PDB file of C-alpha atoms in Angstrom:
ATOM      1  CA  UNK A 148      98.650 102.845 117.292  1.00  0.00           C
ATOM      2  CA  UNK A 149      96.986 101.661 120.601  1.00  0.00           C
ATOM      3  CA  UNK A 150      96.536  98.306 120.324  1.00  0.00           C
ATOM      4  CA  UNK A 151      99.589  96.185 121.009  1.00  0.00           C
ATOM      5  CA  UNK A 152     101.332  93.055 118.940  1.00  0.00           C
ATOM      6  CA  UNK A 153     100.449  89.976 120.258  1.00  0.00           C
ATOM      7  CA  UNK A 154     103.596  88.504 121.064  1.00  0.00           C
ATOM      8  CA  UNK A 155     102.892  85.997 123.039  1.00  0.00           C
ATOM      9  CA  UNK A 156     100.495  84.136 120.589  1.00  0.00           C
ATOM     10  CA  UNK A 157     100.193  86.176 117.433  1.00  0.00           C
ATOM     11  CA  UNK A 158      97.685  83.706 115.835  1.00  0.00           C
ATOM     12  CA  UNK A 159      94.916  85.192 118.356  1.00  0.00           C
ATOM     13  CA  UNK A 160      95.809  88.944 117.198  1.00  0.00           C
ATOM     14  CA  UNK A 161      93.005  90.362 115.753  1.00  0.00           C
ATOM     15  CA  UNK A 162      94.986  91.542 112.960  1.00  0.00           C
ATOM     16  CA  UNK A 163      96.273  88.263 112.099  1.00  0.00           C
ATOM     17  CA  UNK A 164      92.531  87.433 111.926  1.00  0.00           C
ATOM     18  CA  UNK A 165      91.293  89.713 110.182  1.00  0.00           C
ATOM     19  CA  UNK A 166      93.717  89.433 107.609  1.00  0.00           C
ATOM     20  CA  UNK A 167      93.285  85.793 107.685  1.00  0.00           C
ATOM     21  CA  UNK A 168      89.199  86.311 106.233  1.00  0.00           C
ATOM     22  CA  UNK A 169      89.659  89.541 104.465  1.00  0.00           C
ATOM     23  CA  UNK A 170      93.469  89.612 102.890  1.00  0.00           C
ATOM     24  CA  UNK A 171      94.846  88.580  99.718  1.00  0.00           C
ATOM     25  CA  UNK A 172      94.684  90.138  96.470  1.00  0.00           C
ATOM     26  CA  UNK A 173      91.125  89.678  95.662  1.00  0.00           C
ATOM     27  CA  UNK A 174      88.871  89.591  98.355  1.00  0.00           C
ATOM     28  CA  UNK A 175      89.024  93.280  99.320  1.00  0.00           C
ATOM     29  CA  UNK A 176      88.202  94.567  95.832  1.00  0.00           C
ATOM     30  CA  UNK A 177      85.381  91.961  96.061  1.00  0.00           C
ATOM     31  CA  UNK A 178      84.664  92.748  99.365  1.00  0.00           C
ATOM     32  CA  UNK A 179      84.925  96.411  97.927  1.00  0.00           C
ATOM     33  CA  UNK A 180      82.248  95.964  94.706  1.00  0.00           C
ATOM     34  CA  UNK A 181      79.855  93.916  96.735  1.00  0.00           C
ATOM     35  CA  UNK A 182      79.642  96.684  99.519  1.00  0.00           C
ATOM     36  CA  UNK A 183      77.675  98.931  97.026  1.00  0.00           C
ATOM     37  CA  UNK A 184      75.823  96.509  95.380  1.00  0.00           C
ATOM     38  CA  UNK A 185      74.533  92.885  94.514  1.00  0.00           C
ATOM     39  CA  UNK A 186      76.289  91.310  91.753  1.00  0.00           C
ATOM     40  CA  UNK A 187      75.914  88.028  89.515  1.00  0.00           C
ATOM     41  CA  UNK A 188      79.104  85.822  89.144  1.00  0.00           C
ATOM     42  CA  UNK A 189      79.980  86.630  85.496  1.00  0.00           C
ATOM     43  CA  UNK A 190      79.369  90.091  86.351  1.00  0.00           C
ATOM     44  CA  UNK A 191      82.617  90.005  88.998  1.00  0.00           C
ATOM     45  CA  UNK A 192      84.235  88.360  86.337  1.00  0.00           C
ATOM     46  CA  UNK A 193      83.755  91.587  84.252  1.00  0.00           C
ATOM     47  CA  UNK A 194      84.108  93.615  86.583  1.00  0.00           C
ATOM     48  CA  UNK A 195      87.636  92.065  87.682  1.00  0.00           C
ATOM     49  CA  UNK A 196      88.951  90.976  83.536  1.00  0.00           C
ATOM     50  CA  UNK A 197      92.508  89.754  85.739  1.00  0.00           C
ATOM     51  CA  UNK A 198      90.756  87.327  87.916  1.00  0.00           C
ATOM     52  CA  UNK A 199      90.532  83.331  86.476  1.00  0.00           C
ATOM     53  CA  UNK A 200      87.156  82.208  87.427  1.00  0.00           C
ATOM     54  CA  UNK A 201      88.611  79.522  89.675  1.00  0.00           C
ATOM     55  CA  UNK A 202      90.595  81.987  91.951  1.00  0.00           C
ATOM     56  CA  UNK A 203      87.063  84.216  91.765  1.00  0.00           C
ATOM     57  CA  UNK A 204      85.265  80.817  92.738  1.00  0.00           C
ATOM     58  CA  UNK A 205      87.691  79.993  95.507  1.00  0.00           C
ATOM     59  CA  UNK A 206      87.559  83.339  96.958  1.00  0.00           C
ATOM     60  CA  UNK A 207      83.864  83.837  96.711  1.00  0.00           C
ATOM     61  CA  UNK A 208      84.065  80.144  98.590  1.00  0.00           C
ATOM     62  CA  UNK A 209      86.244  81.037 101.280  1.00  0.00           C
ATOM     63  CA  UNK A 210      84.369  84.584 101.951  1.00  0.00           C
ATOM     64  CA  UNK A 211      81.091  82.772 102.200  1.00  0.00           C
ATOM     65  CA  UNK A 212      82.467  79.930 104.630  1.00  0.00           C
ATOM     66  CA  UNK A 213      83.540  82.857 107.259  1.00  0.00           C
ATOM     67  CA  UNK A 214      79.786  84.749 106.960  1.00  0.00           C
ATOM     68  CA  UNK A 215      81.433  87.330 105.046  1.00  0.00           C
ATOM     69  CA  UNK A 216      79.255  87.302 102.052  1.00  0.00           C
ATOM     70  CA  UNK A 217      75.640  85.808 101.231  1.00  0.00           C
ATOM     71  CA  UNK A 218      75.089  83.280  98.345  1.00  0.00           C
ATOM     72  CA  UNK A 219      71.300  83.303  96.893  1.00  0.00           C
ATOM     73  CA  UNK A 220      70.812  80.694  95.018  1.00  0.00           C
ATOM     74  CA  UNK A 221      67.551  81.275  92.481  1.00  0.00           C
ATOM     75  CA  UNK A 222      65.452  78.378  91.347  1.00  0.00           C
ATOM     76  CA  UNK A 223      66.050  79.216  87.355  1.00  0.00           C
ATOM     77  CA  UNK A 224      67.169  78.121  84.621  1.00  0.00           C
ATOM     78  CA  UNK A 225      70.097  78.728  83.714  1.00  0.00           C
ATOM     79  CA  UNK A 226      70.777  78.848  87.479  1.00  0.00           C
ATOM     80  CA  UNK A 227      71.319  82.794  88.714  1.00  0.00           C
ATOM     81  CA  UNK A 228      73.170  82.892  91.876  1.00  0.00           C
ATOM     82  CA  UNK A 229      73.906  86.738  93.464  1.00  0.00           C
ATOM     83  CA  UNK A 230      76.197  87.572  95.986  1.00  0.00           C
ATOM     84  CA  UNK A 231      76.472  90.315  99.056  1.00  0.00           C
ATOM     85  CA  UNK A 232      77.926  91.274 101.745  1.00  0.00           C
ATOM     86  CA  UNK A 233      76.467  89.443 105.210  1.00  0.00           C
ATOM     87  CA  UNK A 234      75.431  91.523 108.151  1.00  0.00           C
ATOM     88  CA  UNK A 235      78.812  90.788 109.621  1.00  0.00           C
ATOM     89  CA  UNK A 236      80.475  91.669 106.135  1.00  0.00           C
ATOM     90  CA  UNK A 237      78.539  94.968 106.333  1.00  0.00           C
ATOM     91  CA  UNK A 238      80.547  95.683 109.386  1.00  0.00           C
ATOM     92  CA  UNK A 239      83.951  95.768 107.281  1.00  0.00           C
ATOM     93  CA  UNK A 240      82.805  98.905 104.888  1.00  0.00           C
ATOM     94  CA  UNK A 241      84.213 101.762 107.266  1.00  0.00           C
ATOM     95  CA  UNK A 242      87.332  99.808 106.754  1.00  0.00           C
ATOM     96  CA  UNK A 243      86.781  99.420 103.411  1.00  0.00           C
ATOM     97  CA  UNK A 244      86.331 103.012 102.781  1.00  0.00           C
ATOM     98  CA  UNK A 245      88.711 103.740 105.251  1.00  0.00           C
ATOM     99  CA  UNK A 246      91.514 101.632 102.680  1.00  0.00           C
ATOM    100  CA  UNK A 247      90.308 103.444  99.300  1.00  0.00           C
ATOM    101  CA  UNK A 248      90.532 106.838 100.995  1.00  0.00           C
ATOM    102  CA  UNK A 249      94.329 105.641 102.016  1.00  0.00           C
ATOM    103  CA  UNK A 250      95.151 104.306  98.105  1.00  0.00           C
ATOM    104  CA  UNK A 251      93.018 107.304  96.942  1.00  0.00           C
ATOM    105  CA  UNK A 252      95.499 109.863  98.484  1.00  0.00           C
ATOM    106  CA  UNK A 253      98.521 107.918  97.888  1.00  0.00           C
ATOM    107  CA  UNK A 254     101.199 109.600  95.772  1.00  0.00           C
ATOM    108  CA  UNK A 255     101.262 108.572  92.451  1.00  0.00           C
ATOM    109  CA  UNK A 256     104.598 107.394  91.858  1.00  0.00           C
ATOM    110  CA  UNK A 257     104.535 106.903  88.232  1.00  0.00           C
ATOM    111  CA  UNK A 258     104.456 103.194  88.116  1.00  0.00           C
ATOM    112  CA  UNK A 259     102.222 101.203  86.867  1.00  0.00           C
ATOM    113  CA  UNK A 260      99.989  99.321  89.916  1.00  0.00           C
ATOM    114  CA  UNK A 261      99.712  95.745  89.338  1.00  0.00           C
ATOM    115  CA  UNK A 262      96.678  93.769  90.032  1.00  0.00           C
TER     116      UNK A 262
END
């Protein structure tokens, strides 16, 4: 790899910071649904059955806070709110693709995966 640990102050690697908006267990397969289309809240929560609706609420939260993600709110009722990726979250898909293609050729090692 070229780019070099920063060892010095490893909270301004840009690993560490990307990690720190885009990692945990839930916002990449978000970050992965939303990238191909706009989607409704319950329809995440279909879409993900593991995920309690507070962690998907937190996450959704914490992705919109760092411009990741856009929140339309529609003037309805019941209130419809959609969600996609931001300009700036557009920018993550080649990495996004570039992480499925890794898990997509991963040998299967006959366990289950957990999620």
């Amino acid at each position: 790899m070229k780019h070099k640990w920063h060892v010095a102050n490893p909270e301004h690697c840009p690993m560490v910071k990307t990690l720190n908006i885009i990692g945990g267990k839930w916002k990449p397969v978000i970050l992965h649904m939303l990238a191909s289309q706009t989607l409704r809240f319950g329809e995440m929560r279909r879409l993900i059955p593991p995920i309690s609706q507070k962690m998907l609420t937190q996450q959704l939260r914490e992705l919109e806070s760092d411009g990741i993600i856009n929140r339309k709110v529609y003037a309805e009722v019941p209130p419809k709110v959609e969600y996609s990726l931001s300009t700036l979250g557009k920018t993550l898909i080649p990495a996004l693709e570039a992480l499925y293609a890794w898990g997509d050729n991963y040998p299967d090692t006959g366990g289950d995966l957990k999620l």
